[in-house]
Short mmCIF file of C-alpha atoms in Angstrom, two decimals:
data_model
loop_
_atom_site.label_atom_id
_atom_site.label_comp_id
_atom_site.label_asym_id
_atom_site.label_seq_id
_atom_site.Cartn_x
_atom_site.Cartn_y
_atom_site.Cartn_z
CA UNK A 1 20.43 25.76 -17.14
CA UNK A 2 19.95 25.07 -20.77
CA UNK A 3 17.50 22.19 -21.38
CA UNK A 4 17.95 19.65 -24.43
CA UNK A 5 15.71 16.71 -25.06
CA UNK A 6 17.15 13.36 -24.88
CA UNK A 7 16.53 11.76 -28.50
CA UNK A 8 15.17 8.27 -28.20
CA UNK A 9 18.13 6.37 -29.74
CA UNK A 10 20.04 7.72 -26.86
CA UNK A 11 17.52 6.94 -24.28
CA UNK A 12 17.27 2.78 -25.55
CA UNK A 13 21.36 3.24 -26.02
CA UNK A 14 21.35 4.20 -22.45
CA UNK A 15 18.61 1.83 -21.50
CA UNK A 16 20.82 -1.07 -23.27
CA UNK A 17 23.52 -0.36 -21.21
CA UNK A 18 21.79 -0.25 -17.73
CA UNK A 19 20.03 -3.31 -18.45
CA UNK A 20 23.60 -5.08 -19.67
CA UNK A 21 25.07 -4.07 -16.03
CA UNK A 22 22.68 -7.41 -15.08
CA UNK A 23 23.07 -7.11 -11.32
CA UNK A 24 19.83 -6.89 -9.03
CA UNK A 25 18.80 -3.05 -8.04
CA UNK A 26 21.23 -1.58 -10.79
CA UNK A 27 20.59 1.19 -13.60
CA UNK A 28 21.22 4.97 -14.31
CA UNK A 29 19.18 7.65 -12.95
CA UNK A 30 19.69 9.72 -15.79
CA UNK A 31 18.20 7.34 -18.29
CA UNK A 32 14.89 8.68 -18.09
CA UNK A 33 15.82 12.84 -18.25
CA UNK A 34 14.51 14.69 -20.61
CA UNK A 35 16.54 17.80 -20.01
CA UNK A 36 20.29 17.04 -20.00
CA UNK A 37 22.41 16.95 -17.12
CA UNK A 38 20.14 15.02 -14.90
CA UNK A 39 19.00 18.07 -12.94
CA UNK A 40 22.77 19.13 -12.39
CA UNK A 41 23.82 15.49 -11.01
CA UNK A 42 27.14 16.89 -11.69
CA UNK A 43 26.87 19.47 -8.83
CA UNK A 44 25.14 17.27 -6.35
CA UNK A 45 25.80 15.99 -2.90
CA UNK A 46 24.28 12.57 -2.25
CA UNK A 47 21.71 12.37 0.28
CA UNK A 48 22.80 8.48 0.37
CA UNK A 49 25.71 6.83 -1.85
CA UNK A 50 24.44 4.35 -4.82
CA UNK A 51 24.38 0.85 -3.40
CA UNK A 52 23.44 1.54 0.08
CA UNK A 53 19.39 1.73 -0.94
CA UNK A 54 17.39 -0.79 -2.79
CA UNK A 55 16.24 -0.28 -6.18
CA UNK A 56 14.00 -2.64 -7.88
CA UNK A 57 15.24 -4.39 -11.40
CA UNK A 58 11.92 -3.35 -13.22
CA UNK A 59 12.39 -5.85 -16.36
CA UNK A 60 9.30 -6.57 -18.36
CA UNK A 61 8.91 -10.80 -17.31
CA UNK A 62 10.32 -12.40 -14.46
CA UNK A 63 13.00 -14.66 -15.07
CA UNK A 64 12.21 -18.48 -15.43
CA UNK A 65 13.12 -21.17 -12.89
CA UNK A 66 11.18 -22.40 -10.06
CA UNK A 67 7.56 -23.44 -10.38
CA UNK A 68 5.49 -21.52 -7.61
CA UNK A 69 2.04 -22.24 -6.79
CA UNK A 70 -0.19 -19.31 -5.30
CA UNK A 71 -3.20 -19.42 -2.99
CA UNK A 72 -4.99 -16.19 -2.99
CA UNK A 73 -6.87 -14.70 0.25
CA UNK A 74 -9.49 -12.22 -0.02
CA UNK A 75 -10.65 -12.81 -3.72
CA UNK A 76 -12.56 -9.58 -4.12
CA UNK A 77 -11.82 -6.70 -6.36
CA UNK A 78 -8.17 -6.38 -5.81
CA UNK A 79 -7.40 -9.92 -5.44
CA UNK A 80 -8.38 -10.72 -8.15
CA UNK A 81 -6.79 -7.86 -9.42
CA UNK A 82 -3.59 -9.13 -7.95
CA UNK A 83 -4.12 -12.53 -9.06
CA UNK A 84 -3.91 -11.79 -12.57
CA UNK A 85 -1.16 -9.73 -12.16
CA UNK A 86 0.63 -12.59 -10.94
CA UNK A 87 -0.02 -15.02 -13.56
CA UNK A 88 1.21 -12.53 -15.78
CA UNK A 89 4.24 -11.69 -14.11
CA UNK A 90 5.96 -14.67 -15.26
CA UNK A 91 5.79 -18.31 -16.65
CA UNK A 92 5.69 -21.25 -14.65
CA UNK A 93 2.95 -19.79 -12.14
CA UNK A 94 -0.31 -20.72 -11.03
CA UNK A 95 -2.78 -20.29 -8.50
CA UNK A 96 -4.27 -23.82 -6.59
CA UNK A 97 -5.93 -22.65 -3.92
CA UNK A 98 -8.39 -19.26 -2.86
CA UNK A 99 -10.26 -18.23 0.06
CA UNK A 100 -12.51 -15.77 1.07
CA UNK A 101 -14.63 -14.84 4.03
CA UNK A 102 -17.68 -15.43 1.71
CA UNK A 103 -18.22 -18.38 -1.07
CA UNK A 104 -19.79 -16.53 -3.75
CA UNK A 105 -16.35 -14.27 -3.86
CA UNK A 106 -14.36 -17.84 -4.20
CA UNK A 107 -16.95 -18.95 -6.81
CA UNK A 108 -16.22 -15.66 -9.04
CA UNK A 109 -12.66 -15.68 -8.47
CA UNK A 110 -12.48 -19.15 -9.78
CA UNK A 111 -14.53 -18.24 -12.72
CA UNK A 112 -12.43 -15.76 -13.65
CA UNK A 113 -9.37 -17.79 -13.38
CA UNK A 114 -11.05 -20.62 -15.49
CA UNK A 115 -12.35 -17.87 -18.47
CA UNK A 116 -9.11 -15.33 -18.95
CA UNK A 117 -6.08 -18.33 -17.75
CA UNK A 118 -7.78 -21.36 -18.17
CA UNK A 119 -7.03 -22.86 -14.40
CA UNK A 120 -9.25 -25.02 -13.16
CA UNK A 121 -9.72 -24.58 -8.94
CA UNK A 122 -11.30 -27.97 -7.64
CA UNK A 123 -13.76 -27.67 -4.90
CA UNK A 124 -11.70 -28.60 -2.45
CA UNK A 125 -9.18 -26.19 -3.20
CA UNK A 126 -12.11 -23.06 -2.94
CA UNK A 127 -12.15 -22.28 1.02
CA UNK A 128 -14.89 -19.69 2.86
CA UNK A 129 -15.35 -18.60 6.06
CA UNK A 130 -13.15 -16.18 8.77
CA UNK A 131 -10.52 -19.09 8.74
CA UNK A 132 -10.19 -19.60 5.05
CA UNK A 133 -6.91 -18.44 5.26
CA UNK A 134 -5.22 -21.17 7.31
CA UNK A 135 -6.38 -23.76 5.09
CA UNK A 136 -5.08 -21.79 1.75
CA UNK A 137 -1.57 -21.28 3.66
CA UNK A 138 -1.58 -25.02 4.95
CA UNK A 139 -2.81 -26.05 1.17
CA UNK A 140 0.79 -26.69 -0.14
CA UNK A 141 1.44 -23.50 -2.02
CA UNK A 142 4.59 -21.71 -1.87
CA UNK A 143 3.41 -18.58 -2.05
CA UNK A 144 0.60 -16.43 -1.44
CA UNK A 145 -0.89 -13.31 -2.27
CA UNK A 146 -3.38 -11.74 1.45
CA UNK A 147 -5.93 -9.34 -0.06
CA UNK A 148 -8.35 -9.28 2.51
CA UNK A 149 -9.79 -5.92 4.22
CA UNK A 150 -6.47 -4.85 6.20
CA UNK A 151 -7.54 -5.27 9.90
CA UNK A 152 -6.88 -8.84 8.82
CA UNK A 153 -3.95 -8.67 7.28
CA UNK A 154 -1.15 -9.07 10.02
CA UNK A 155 -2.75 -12.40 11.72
CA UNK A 156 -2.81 -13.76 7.67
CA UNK A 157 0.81 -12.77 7.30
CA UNK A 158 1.72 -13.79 10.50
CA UNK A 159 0.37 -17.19 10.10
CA UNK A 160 1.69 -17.27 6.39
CA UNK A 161 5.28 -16.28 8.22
CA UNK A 162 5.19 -19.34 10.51
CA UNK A 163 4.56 -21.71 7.81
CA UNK A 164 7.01 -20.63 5.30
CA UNK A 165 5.30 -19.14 2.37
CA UNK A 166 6.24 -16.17 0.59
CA UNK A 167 3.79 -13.25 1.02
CA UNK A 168 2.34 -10.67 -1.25
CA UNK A 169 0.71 -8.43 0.99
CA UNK A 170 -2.31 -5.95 -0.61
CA UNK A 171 -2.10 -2.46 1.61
CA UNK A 172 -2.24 -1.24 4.22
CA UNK A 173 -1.11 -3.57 6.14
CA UNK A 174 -2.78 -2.95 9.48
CA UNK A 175 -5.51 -0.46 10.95
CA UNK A 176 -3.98 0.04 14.79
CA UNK A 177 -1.16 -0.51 16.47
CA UNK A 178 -1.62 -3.69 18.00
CA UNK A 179 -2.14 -5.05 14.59
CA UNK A 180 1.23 -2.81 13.60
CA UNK A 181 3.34 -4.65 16.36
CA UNK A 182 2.06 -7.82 15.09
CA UNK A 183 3.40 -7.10 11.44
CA UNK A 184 6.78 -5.86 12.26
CA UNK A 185 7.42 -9.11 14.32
CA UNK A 186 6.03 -11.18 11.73
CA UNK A 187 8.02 -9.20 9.21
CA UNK A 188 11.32 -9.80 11.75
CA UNK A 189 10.78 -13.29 11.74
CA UNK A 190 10.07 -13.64 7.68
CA UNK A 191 13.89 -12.08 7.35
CA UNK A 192 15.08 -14.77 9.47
CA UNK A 193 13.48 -17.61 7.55
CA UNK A 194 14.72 -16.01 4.24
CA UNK A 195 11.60 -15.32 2.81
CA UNK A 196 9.83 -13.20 0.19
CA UNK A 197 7.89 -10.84 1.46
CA UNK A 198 6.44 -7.86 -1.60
CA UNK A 199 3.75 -5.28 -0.51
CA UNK A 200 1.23 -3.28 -2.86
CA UNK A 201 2.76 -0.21 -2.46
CA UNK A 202 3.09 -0.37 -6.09
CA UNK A 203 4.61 3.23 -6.69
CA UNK A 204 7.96 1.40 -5.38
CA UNK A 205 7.64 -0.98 -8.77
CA UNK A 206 6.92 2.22 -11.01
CA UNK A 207 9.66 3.91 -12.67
CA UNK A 208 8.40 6.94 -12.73
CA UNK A 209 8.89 6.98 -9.40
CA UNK A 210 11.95 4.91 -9.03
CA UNK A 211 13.96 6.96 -11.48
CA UNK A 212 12.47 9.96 -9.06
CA UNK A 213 13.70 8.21 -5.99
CA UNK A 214 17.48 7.66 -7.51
CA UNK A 215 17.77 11.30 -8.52
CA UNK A 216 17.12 12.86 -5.58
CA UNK A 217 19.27 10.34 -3.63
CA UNK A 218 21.65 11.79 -5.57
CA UNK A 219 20.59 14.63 -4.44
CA UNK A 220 18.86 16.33 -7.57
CA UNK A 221 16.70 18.85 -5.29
CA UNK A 222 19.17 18.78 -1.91
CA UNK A 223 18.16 18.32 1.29
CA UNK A 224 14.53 17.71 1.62
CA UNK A 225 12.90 20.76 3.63
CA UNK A 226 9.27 19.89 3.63
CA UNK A 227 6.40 18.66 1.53
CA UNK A 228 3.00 17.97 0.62
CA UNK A 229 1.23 15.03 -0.37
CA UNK A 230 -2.41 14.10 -1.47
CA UNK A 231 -5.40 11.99 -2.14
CA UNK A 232 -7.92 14.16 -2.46
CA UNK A 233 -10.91 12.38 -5.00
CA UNK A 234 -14.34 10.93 -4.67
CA UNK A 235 -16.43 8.45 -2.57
CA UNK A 236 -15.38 4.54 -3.36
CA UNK A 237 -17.63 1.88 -4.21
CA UNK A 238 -20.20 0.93 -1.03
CA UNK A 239 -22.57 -2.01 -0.81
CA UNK A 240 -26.61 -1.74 0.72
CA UNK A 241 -27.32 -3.93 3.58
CA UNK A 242 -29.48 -6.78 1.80
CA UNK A 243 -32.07 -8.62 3.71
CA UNK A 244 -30.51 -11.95 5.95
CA UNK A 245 -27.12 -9.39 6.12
CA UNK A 246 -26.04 -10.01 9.35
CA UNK A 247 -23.80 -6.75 11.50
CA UNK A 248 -20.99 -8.43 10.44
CA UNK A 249 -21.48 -9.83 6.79
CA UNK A 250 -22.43 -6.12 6.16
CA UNK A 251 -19.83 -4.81 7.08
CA UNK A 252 -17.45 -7.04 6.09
CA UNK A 253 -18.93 -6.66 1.93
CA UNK A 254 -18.66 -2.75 2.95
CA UNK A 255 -15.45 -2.83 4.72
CA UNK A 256 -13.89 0.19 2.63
CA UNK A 257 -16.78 2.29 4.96
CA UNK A 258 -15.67 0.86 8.21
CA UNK A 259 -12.74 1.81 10.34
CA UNK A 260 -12.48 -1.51 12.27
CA UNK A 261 -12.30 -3.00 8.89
CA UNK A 262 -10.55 -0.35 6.58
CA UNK A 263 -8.83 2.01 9.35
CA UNK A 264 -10.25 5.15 7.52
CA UNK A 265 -9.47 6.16 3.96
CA UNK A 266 -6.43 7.90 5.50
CA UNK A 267 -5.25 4.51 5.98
CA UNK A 268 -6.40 2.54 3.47
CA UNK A 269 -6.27 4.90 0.37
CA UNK A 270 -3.75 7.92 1.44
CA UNK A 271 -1.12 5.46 2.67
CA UNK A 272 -0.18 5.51 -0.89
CA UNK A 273 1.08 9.24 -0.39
CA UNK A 274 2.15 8.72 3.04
CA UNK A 275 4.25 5.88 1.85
CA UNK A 276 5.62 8.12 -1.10
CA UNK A 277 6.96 10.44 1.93
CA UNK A 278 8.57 8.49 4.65
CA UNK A 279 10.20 6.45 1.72
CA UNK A 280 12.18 9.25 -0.15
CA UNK A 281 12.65 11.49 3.21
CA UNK A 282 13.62 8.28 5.00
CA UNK A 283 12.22 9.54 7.88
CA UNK A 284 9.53 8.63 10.29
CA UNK A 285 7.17 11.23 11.86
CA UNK A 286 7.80 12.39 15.36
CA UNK A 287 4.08 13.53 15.81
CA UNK A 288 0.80 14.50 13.84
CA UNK A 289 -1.81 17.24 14.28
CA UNK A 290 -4.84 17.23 12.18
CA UNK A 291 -8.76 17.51 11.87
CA UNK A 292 -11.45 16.14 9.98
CA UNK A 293 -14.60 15.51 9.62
CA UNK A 294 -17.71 13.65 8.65
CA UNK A 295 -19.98 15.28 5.56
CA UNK A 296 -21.74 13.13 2.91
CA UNK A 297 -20.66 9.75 3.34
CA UNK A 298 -24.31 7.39 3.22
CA UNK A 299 -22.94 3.98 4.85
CA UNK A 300 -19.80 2.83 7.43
CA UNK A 301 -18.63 4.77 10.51
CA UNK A 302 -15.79 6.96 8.57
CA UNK A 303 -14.73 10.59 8.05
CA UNK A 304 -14.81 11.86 4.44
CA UNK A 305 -11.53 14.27 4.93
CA UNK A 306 -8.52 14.68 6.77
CA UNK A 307 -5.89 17.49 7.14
CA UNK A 308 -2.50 16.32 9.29
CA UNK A 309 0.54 18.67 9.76
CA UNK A 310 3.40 15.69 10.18
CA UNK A 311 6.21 17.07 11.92
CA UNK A 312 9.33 14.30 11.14
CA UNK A 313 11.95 12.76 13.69
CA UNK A 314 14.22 15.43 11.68
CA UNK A 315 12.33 18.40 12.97
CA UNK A 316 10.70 19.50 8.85
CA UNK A 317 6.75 19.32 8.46
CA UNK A 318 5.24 17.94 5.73
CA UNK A 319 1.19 18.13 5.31
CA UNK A 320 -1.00 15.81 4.35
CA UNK A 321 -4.71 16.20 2.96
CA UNK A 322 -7.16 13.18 1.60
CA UNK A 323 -10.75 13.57 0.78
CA UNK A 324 -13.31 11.57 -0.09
CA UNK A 325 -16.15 13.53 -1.51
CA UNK A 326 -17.86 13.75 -4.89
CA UNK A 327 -17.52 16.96 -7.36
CA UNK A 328 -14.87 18.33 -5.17
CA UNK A 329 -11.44 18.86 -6.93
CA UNK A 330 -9.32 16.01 -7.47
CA UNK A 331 -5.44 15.25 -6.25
CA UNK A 332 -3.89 12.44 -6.00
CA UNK A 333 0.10 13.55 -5.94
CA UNK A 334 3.37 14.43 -4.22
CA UNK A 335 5.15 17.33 -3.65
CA UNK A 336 8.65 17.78 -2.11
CA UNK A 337 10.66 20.69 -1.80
CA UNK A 338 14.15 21.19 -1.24
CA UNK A 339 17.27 23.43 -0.72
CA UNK A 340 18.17 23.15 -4.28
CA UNK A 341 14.88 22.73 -5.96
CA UNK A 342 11.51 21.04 -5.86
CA UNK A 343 10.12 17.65 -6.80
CA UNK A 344 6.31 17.00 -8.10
CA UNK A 345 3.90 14.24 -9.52
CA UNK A 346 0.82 16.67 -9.73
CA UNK A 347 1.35 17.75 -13.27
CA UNK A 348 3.91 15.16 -14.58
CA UNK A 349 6.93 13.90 -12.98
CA UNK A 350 8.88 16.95 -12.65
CA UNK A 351 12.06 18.27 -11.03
CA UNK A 352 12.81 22.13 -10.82
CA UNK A 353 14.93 24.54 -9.67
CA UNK A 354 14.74 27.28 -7.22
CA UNK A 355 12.92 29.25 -10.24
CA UNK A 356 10.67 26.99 -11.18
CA UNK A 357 12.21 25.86 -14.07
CA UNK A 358 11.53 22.33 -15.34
CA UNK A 359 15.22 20.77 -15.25
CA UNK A 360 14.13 17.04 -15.58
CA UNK A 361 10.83 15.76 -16.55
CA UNK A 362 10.12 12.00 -16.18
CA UNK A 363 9.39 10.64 -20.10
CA UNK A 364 6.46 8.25 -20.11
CA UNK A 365 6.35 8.36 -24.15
CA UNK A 366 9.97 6.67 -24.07
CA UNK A 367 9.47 4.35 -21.41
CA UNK A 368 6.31 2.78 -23.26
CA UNK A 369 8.99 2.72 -26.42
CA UNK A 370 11.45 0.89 -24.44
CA UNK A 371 9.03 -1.41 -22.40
CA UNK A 372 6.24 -4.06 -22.53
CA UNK A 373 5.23 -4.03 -19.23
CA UNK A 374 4.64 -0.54 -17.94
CA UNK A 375 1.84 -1.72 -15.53
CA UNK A 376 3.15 -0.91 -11.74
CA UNK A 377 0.68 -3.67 -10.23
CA UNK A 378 2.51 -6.30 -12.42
CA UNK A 379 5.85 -5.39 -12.29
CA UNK A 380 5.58 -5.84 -8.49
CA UNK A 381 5.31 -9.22 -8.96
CA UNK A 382 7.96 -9.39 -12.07
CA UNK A 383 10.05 -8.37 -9.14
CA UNK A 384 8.59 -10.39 -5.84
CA UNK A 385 8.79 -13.67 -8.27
CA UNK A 386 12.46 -12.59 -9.09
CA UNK A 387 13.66 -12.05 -5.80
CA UNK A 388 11.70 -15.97 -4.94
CA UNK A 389 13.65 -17.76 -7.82
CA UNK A 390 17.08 -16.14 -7.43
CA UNK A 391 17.26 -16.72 -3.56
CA UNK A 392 17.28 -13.36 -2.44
CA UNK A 393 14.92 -12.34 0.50
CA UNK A 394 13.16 -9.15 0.07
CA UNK A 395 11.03 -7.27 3.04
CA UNK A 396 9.13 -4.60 2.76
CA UNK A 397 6.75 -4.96 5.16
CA UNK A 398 8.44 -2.96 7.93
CA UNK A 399 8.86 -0.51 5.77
CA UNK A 400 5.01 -0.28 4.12
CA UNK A 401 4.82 -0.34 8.26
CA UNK A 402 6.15 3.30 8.64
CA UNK A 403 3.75 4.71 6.62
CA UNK A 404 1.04 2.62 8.04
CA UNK A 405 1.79 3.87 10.79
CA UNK A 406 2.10 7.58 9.82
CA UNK A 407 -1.62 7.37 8.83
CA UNK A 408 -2.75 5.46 11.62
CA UNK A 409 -1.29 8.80 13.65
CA UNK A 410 -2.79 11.24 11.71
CA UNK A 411 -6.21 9.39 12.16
CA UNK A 412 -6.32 9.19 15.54
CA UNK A 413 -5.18 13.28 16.34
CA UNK A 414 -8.04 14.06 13.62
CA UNK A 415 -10.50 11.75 15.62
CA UNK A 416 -9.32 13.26 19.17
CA UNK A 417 -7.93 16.94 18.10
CA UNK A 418 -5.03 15.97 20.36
CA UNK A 419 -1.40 15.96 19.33
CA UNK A 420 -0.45 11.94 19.10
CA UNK A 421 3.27 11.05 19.04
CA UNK A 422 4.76 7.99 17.19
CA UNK A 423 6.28 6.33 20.31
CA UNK A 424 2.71 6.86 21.58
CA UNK A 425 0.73 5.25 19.24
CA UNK A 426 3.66 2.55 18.36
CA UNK A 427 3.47 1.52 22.15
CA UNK A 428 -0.45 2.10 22.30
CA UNK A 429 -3.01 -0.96 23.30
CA UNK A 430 -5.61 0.31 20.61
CA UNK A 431 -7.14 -3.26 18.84
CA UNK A 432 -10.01 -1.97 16.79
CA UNK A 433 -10.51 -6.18 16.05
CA UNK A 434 -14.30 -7.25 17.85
CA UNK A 435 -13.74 -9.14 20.71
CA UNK A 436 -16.91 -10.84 19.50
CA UNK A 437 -16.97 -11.31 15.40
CA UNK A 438 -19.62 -13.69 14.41
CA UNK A 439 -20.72 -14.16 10.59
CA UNK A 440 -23.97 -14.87 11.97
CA UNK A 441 -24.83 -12.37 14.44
CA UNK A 442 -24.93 -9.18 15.48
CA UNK A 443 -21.60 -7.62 16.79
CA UNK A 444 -20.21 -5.33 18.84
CA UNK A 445 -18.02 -2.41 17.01
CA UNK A 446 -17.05 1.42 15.86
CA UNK A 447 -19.56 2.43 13.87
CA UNK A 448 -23.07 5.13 13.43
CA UNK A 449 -25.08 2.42 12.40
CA UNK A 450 -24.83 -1.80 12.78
CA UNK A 451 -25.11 -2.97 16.13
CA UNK A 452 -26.72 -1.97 19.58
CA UNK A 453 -23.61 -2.18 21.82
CA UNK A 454 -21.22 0.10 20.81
CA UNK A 455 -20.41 4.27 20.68
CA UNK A 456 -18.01 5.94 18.44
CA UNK A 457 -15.86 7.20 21.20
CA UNK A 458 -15.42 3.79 22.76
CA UNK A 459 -12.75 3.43 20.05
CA UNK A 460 -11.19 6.88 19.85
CA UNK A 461 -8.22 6.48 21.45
CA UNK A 462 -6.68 9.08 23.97
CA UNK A 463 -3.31 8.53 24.32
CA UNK A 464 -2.25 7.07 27.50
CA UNK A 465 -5.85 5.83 27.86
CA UNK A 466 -6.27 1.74 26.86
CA UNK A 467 -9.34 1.69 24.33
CA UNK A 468 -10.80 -1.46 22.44
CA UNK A 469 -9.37 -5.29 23.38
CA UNK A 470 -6.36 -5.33 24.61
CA UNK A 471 -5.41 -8.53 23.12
CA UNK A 472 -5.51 -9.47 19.50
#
């Protein structure tokens, strides 16, 4: 194939034109090819027909109209993370309410808020405690964003669902599956009250990835044949137990360590890649083999790798490897390959042929030319804020749910070193939630360490054997 760089008058020409097309979920996949032909479109078969999947409209600023207040639940790192991305997402925003499990993490929050936006959150506005979240949702806002540690995450959302605010929803978006059954109703019943509901799978909001996802649609690599994807990096952030910690506070300030809390790194971390997969295959996996194993982590109850062969309801395996351990090679990338060609994020956004020559390359240089807002974590709410003010309900929490899922599979055959199915472990009674959480005491759980009540393989579930409550 000859290759030919796209000049950048033709890319904004082309740019110009997608953008003038105006309707929601609109553009050309070609825009952003940097060898000409768009990998052969000419010569494709589509593995689905333009219009019948959604594509985000990733403009720089949402458009104005409605004013929407935001309450903000779990105001650590990545809420407040999230919080600002919000505010600058679009005018006529503002956050009026937060809540945390813990006041100091309100108190910061609302620092922040008041030093980079200049918003003021009153005391009574600034909840704590394990039920700060109903009082947030029943504080008037219209929207809110749930960035707590995920095992809380589908009793937030549910609530948020019954009352009628929009949701932003920080992943993963569960750690078992009786928390997974309780999102996809919730989710079910947010489509039929026509709301909003946006999840931090941000690589759906970057258009690296987007303009990936349209190409081979149009089937740029042909039929998808197997994969690999990764997140493969060092330990995260932990926190010391401090004197007057109780079980619970602990773990609750260390929840990325804990798999009650976190559901693994698998989970939390690797969903990213897992997500990546079941969204351009389409395809949920039939069943998941895999080890891991436990080597230099210092604090929670969790493994520090994870290798899972995924075999797919389509009968292709895709693997899947995460690590978290220090000077170790790093990874963090996908990897598809198909009948016509491959597709890759590990050096560059990259489609190639059966050869291994580069026939489209993703062009970052242009779309900083083209674009203010390059940042994925904001334009996900350029886009959740759109979809609010121009009345069009969005859902992607069943989705995100697949992929949760996926990695809640691959957990649980690593922890057992038994082959777990999806209609298993989607019908399962696993609830890693503590029948008995208590800021003030000690608790029962999962874990090597906190606690006096518990063993590790009181929650390693065997399928067709109930572990854990039963109840959530």
């Amino acid at each position: 194939m000859k290759k030919e760089s796209i000049n950048r008058r033709t890319f904004l020409k082309s740019t110009a034109m997608a953008g003038a097309l105006g309707a929601m979920g609109t553009g050309s996949a070609a825009v952003f090819t940097s060898c000409s032909g768009g990998a052969n479109a000419s010569a494709n078969v589509p593995l689905k027909e333009p219009g019948t999947y959604y594509v985000p409209d990733l403009v720089d600023f949402a458009t104005d109209g409605k004013e929407l207040k935001a309450g903000v639940i779990g105001c650590g790192g990545r809420g407040s993370g999230a919080a600002i991305n919000f505010l600058n997402a679009a005018n006529g925003v503002t956050i009026t309410a937060l809540g945390d499990t813990f006041k100091d993490r309100v108190d910061d929050l609302a620092g922040k808020l008041k030093s980079e936006k200049n918003i003021d959150i009153p005391a009574d506005r600034r909840f704590s405690g394990l039920d700060a979240y109903k009082q947030v949702i029943d504080s008037g806002v219209d929207v809110v964003i749930v960035a707590t540690p995920p095992n809380f995450r589908p009793i937030h959302f549910q609530y948020a669902v019954e009352k009628g605010v929009h949701s932003f929803l920080e992943k993963p978006l569960c750690v078992d599956p009786v928390g997974y059954r309780t999102l996809v109703a919730a989710a079910r019943q947010a489509t039929v009250k026509n709301l909003c509901v946006v999840t931090g799978t941000q690589r759906h909001h970057q258009r690296s990835y987007v303009e990936s996802y349209k190409l081979i649609m149009d089937g740029a690599i042909g039929e998808i044949t197997g994969g690999t994807v990764w997140w493969n990096g060092g330990m995260l952030w932990y926190k010391d137990r401090q004197p007057g910690w109780s079980d619970c506070e602990w773990m609750i300030r260390d929840w990325v360590n804990w798999i009650w809390l976190s559901g693994d790194h698998i989970v939390e971390q690797h969903v990213h890649n897992l997500d990546v997969l079941t969204w351009f295959t389409g395809l949920k996996p039939k069943s998941a083999v895999g080890f891991g194993s436990r080597q230099r982590r210092v604090t929670g109850d969790q493994f520090d790798n994870f290798s899972i062969d995924f075999e797919m309801e389509n009968g292709i395996h895709v693997h899947s490897m995460c690590r978290q351990i220090h000077e170790t090679v790093s990874n963090v990338s996908e990897f598809l390959q198909g009948t016509k060609g491959s597709w890759s994020t590990t050096d560059g956004t990259v489609i190639k042929d059966l050869k291994g020559n580069v026939v489209w390359k993703y062009d970052g240089e242009a779309e900083r030319a083209s674009y203010k807002q390059t940042d994925p974590y904001t334009l996900e709410h350029v886009n959740w804020i759109n979809h609010i003010r121009s009345g069009k309900p969005i859902e992607q929490a069943s989705e995100t749910a697949v992929a949760n899922m996926a990695a809640i599979m691959g957990r649980e055959s690593a922890y057992t070193g038994v082959k777990v199915t999806w209609d298993e472990m989607t019908a399962s009674t696993l609830d890693l939630y503590p029948k008995d959480i208590d800021l003030k005491n000690r608790m029962s759980t999962n874990g090597f360490g906190a606690g006096k009540e518990f063993k590790l393989h009181d929650f390693i579930h065997i399928p067709g054997k109930p572990q854990g409550n039963q109840t959530r």
